Amino acid sequence: MTDIRRVSHCSHWGAYTILVEGGRIIGVEPSKDDPNPSPIIHSIKEWAKTDRRVLTPMVRKGWLENKNKETRGQEEFVPISWNEAIRLVAGEIQRVKSEFGNEAIFAGSYGWASSGRFHHSSTMLKRMLNLVGGYTGHVDTYSYAAGPVILRHVLGDTDALVGKGTTFDTVAEHSQTLLAFGSLSPRTAQNEAGGSARHSFETSLREITAAGVKIIHISPLRDDIPASAGADWWPVRPNTDTALLLALSCEVVKLGRHDAAFLRTHCSGSEEFLAYLSGDKDGVEKNAAWAAEITELNADWILKLADRISTTRTMIAMSWSLQRAHHGEQPYWAAIALAAICGQIGLPGGGVGFGYASLGGVGGPVTVGKNPAISAGKNPINTFIPCARITDLLLKPGETFTYEGNTHRYPDTRLVYWAGGNPFHHHQDLNRLTEAFRRPETIIVQDPYFTATALHADIILPATTSIERNDLAANTRSDKIIAMQQAIPPVGLSRSDYDIFSDIAEHLGVRGSFTEGRTEMEWLRYLYEDARAVNRNEHAFDMPEFETFWLEGSTPTPVKTHGVHLQAFRSDPSGNPLMTESKKIVLTSRLLSSLQYEDCAAHPTWIEPEEWLGSEAVGERLHMISNQPEGRLHSQLETGEASLSHKRKGREIARISPKDALRFKLSQDSTVKVWNSRGACLVTLCVDDAVRPGVLVLPTGAWLTQTEQGNIDIAGNPNVLTLDIPASMFSQGCAAHTCLVSVELTACPEKDAISEYKARMDLLGIGTSI
Ligand SMILES: Nc1nc2c(c(=O)[nH]1)N[C@H]1C(S)=C(S)[C@@H](COP(=O)(O)OP(=O)(O)OC[C@H]3O[C@@H](n4cnc5c(=O)[nH]c(N)nc54)[C@H](O)[C@@H]3O)O[C@H]1N2
Ligand SMILES: Nc1nc2c(c(=O)[nH]1)N[C@H]1C(S)=C(S)[C@@H](COP(=O)(O)OP(=O)(O)OC[C@H]3O[C@@H](n4cnc5c(=O)[nH]c(N)nc54)[C@H](O)[C@@H]3O)O[C@H]1N2
Ligand SMILES: [Mo]
């Protein structure tokens, strides 16, 4: 008789049951409650393999011998014991702290890590460092930075961006027109930070379609929305949406349909903005013909759309992607301005919302109760960087940067500690990052995998994946807390993030405050029971006691449906003022007016991005969209079955239009070099009429595998090509979606990237000895 154990678990891509027999994973079953489970759940079998895992603590030879920095990223590693590794790491923290102060430790450690809210590696790293004087951290995220920064000044908070605005059920009931900028796609909705029990986006989209809502889809990619939605596709030039939004505003005003009363009672600075639209300010009317030229959309369509949105209840939905671009503040602000001009903000099914389906929970019911999560504590020092300025931090110590109108200084970083993130996947212009990673004295990376970031480390600490320990999954956009139960023993000598940090804390003399005397399971019980008590006392919502929850695998949490963004403000603007400079919606900002930034003006403004298809210097280049990969979360589980199904010949697939295939004499499945002045990579080509001419789509996440001579990445990582510039001086956000590239046919090298990566690991001594 075989004994199959059924283990409840969850990842960012959803909840599932792991089937374990004799200590081995024999299958993964989707959660019964999930109407659209993600295929990525099956890739988790990969976690149990040793192929690309780090099996034992490792140190780079040159660092161990003489703290050599020049050979970082190229040199062999040697295995060491856990005792030795912990001693080295704690010693470096102590040394840098006493010689240079805590600000010389960079532990922003951006990254998605696991969905577990206890073993959350970057939170634990911060918790530990906060007990010994703190660290330099980061603000905002790669997902969104330009967006929340501008929203805080225009609407006073970020509710409309983080899924606390208008919900899909309201859209289905009340909207007549839905303008969808970017994507509304099950591809991105597969994931949610912290995981979710049910993927409800496709159901919501069906309800919206069935209710007869007319969807206009504005995107360079037709398949950014399922064909079943029956949307009209407007194949906009990338990064020009602001011009379209300004023209729609201009034409609504010209039709005399703008809501002058709403602009007076609920907005500030509309006069100056209207003067910009009419051309009174700069001599150029921002009309349909003007925008048609910039966006390459049809002027008549724009006129008709202006008519439609000013006579029907219209919701403007905009992906997070649009603000991950140069001047990424502008489309967000211009969308708010258009919704304000139409006077629909605060009405059910009208107004604006950001990030619908960018993650699975945005647009779904909003969690109102408490979720369990370990606390990072408080950082005693206040040095920080905007998240995407990591390379500048390392290359420009002592220099200044601006953020939200203030000036700050980059500290002199001596120690970098990264746990649960992969900057050599996520950051832009990776060749520049490589140079930056040569600067600090010591780099510590804690990850289950030998990632491209671990390759650049001095000390690598192998963490377990979530299936090798116990945890809780929960998030602010899910209606359940899920038990993440241990399925298999730790792979190799890897240890849980909690155990690693507890031992380092011991060396630093703060073990007691770090652990508060609790074991893993005691923590889970404590965090769960705390959330349960709050939900009972403050929300009259009963959750079962911990033992029952753990046995059953999940519990519901309190949620709110039928959200209408800014309803209270609309009905009584002085009784419910916004937290902005005017207490109203800001259409011209006094702050930005005083700052006089060229890249973020006082009101929504069309400003040409650094690289775009309309630039004089475009030549024969394409605009690269490096969007999120269908078959994995970022760089995680790259060799899992879901991820591999979206690769060809061991590398990523890039898509271009049939017109461009003809123009560049490229055909289906050919190996193509994509390059620009910053770098080059190889991709396998797919010719697809879902892609707008002039655009190349290359998803993120391939494991950087550069050739020794030419620095060509043979895996297809778009971040060797992207621009490392901020969205603007105001937000300093990531601008990955602004990038021009060239393409050319190339001979296919013998090895594919997957086997080549493994071969290099062997050469560097990784994964061979325990
Ligand atoms: N060109 C371009 N670049 C982009 C984007 C884009 O649109 N275009 N998007 C950006 C966005 S939105 C984001 S969010 C970032 C994502 O960037 P990241 O969040 O850095 O990407 P991940 O691959 O999820 O990295 C997570 C790492 O954590 C490790 N890990 C997983 N579980 C654990 C654990 O339990 N403990 C520890 N210690 N480690 C663990 C994984 O092995 C992996 O190496 O990328 C950004 N980069
Ligand atoms: N499968 C999967 N899902 C994911 C992730 C993943 O790695 N894999 N990552 C998750 C994370 S961390 C995040 S932050 C979200 C991100 O969610 P998003 O930011 O919404 O996702 P992206 O895939 O970057 O971009 C969506 C689409 O925007 C369009 N777009 C790009 N530039 C422009 C433009 O200038 N104008 C217009 N109109 N459209 C444009 C592109 O066609 C692109 O396909 O995705 C999440 N979901
Ligand atoms: Mo993200």
PDB file of C-alpha atoms and ligand atoms in Angstrom, residues 110-114 121 142-143 324 420-422 425-426 428 446-449 451 463-464 469 497 626 628 634-636 700 719 722 736-737, ligand 1:
ATOM      1  CA  TYR A 110      13.894  44.304  -3.613  1.00  0.00           C
ATOM      2  CA  GLY A 111      12.260  41.104  -4.784  1.00  0.00           C
ATOM      3  CA  TRP A 112       9.242  38.838  -4.764  1.00  0.00           C
ATOM      4  CA  ALA A 113      10.745  35.924  -2.815  1.00  0.00           C
ATOM      5  CA  SER A 114       8.038  33.454  -1.719  1.00  0.00           C
ATOM      6  CA  SER A 121      13.250  36.946   3.294  1.00  0.00           C
ATOM      7  CA  TYR A 142       9.719  48.099  -9.798  1.00  0.00           C
ATOM      8  CA  SER A 143       6.038  47.353 -10.327  1.00  0.00           C
ATOM      9  CA  ARG A 324       7.046  51.840 -16.059  1.00  0.00           C
ATOM     10  CA  GLY A 420      14.676  37.027  -2.091  1.00  0.00           C
ATOM     11  CA  GLY A 421      15.252  39.187  -5.175  1.00  0.00           C
ATOM     12  CA  ASN A 422      17.172  38.986  -8.411  1.00  0.00           C
ATOM     13  CA  HIS A 425      16.843  39.810 -13.674  1.00  0.00           C
ATOM     14  CA  HIS A 426      14.912  42.898 -12.625  1.00  0.00           C
ATOM     15  CA  GLN A 428      17.651  47.818 -16.389  1.00  0.00           C
ATOM     16  CA  GLN A 446      20.604  34.515   0.039  1.00  0.00           C
ATOM     17  CA  ASP A 447      18.532  32.523  -2.447  1.00  0.00           C
ATOM     18  CA  PRO A 448      17.600  28.902  -3.099  1.00  0.00           C
ATOM     19  CA  TYR A 449      19.009  29.268  -6.596  1.00  0.00           C
ATOM     20  CA  THR A 451      20.849  33.134  -9.945  1.00  0.00           C
ATOM     21  CA  ALA A 463      17.710  29.267   1.449  1.00  0.00           C
ATOM     22  CA  THR A 464      15.000  26.632   1.261  1.00  0.00           C
ATOM     23  CA  ARG A 469       9.197  24.628   5.403  1.00  0.00           C
ATOM     24  CA  ASP A 497      15.347  32.206   5.961  1.00  0.00           C
ATOM     25  CA  SER A 626       9.645  43.747 -22.151  1.00  0.00           C
ATOM     26  CA  GLN A 628       5.821  39.918 -17.861  1.00  0.00           C
ATOM     27  CA  HIS A 634       9.812  36.926 -13.342  1.00  0.00           C
ATOM     28  CA  SER A 635      12.937  34.752 -13.191  1.00  0.00           C
ATOM     29  CA  GLN A 636      11.462  32.150 -10.835  1.00  0.00           C
ATOM     30  CA  THR A 700      11.426  39.393 -18.920  1.00  0.00           C
ATOM     31  CA  ASN A 719      17.377  43.927 -19.462  1.00  0.00           C
ATOM     32  CA  THR A 722      16.777  48.494 -21.447  1.00  0.00           C
ATOM     33  CA  ALA A 736      11.828  49.653 -18.626  1.00  0.00           C
ATOM     34  CA  HIS A 737       9.119  50.031 -21.272  1.00  0.00           C
TER      35      HIS A 737
HETATM   36  N1  LIG B   1      12.645  45.037 -18.553  1.00  0.00           N
HETATM   37  C1  LIG B   1      11.810  44.897 -17.523  1.00  0.00           C
HETATM   38  N2  LIG B   1      12.310  44.609 -16.301  1.00  0.00           N
HETATM   39  C2  LIG B   1      11.466  44.457 -15.275  1.00  0.00           C
HETATM   40  C3  LIG B   1      10.066  44.597 -15.437  1.00  0.00           C
HETATM   41  C4  LIG B   1       9.570  44.927 -16.728  1.00  0.00           C
HETATM   42  O1  LIG B   1       8.359  45.107 -16.938  1.00  0.00           O
HETATM   43  N3  LIG B   1      10.475  45.043 -17.747  1.00  0.00           N
HETATM   44  N4  LIG B   1       9.234  44.406 -14.364  1.00  0.00           N
HETATM   45  C5  LIG B   1       9.793  44.658 -13.052  1.00  0.00           C
HETATM   46  C6  LIG B   1       8.922  44.191 -11.975  1.00  0.00           C
HETATM   47  S1  LIG B   1       7.303  44.774 -12.060  1.00  0.00           S
HETATM   48  C7  LIG B   1       9.342  43.437 -10.943  1.00  0.00           C
HETATM   49  S2  LIG B   1       8.283  43.163  -9.629  1.00  0.00           S
HETATM   50  C8  LIG B   1      10.704  42.895 -10.896  1.00  0.00           C
HETATM   51  C9  LIG B   1      10.763  41.478 -10.290  1.00  0.00           C
HETATM   52  O2  LIG B   1      12.041  41.188  -9.889  1.00  0.00           O
HETATM   53  P1  LIG B   1      12.353  40.119  -8.728  1.00  0.00           P
HETATM   54  O3  LIG B   1      11.279  40.170  -7.699  1.00  0.00           O
HETATM   55  O4  LIG B   1      13.733  40.349  -8.280  1.00  0.00           O
HETATM   56  O5  LIG B   1      12.242  38.755  -9.537  1.00  0.00           O
HETATM   57  P2  LIG B   1      12.079  37.253  -9.024  1.00  0.00           P
HETATM   58  O6  LIG B   1      12.540  36.398 -10.160  1.00  0.00           O
HETATM   59  O7  LIG B   1      10.704  37.024  -8.555  1.00  0.00           O
HETATM   60  O8  LIG B   1      13.130  37.152  -7.866  1.00  0.00           O
HETATM   61  C10 LIG B   1      12.858  36.564  -6.652  1.00  0.00           C
HETATM   62  C11 LIG B   1      14.072  35.798  -6.159  1.00  0.00           C
HETATM   63  O9  LIG B   1      13.755  35.290  -4.866  1.00  0.00           O
HETATM   64  C12 LIG B   1      14.181  33.939  -4.769  1.00  0.00           C
HETATM   65  N5  LIG B   1      13.354  33.288  -3.747  1.00  0.00           N
HETATM   66  C13 LIG B   1      12.163  32.668  -3.900  1.00  0.00           C
HETATM   67  N6  LIG B   1      11.730  32.202  -2.722  1.00  0.00           N
HETATM   68  C14 LIG B   1      12.658  32.547  -1.788  1.00  0.00           C
HETATM   69  C15 LIG B   1      12.768  32.335  -0.386  1.00  0.00           C
HETATM   70  O10 LIG B   1      11.903  31.775   0.242  1.00  0.00           O
HETATM   71  N7  LIG B   1      13.886  32.829   0.233  1.00  0.00           N
HETATM   72  C16 LIG B   1      14.876  33.476  -0.440  1.00  0.00           C
HETATM   73  N8  LIG B   1      15.921  33.916   0.241  1.00  0.00           N
HETATM   74  N9  LIG B   1      14.779  33.672  -1.782  1.00  0.00           N
HETATM   75  C17 LIG B   1      13.686  33.225  -2.428  1.00  0.00           C
HETATM   76  C18 LIG B   1      14.010  33.385  -6.164  1.00  0.00           C
HETATM   77  O11 LIG B   1      14.810  32.243  -6.368  1.00  0.00           O
HETATM   78  C19 LIG B   1      14.437  34.600  -7.017  1.00  0.00           C
HETATM   79  O12 LIG B   1      15.815  34.572  -7.261  1.00  0.00           O
HETATM   80  O13 LIG B   1      11.264  42.886 -12.210  1.00  0.00           O
HETATM   81  C20 LIG B   1      11.225  44.171 -12.818  1.00  0.00           C
HETATM   82  N10 LIG B   1      11.990  44.146 -14.042  1.00  0.00           N
END
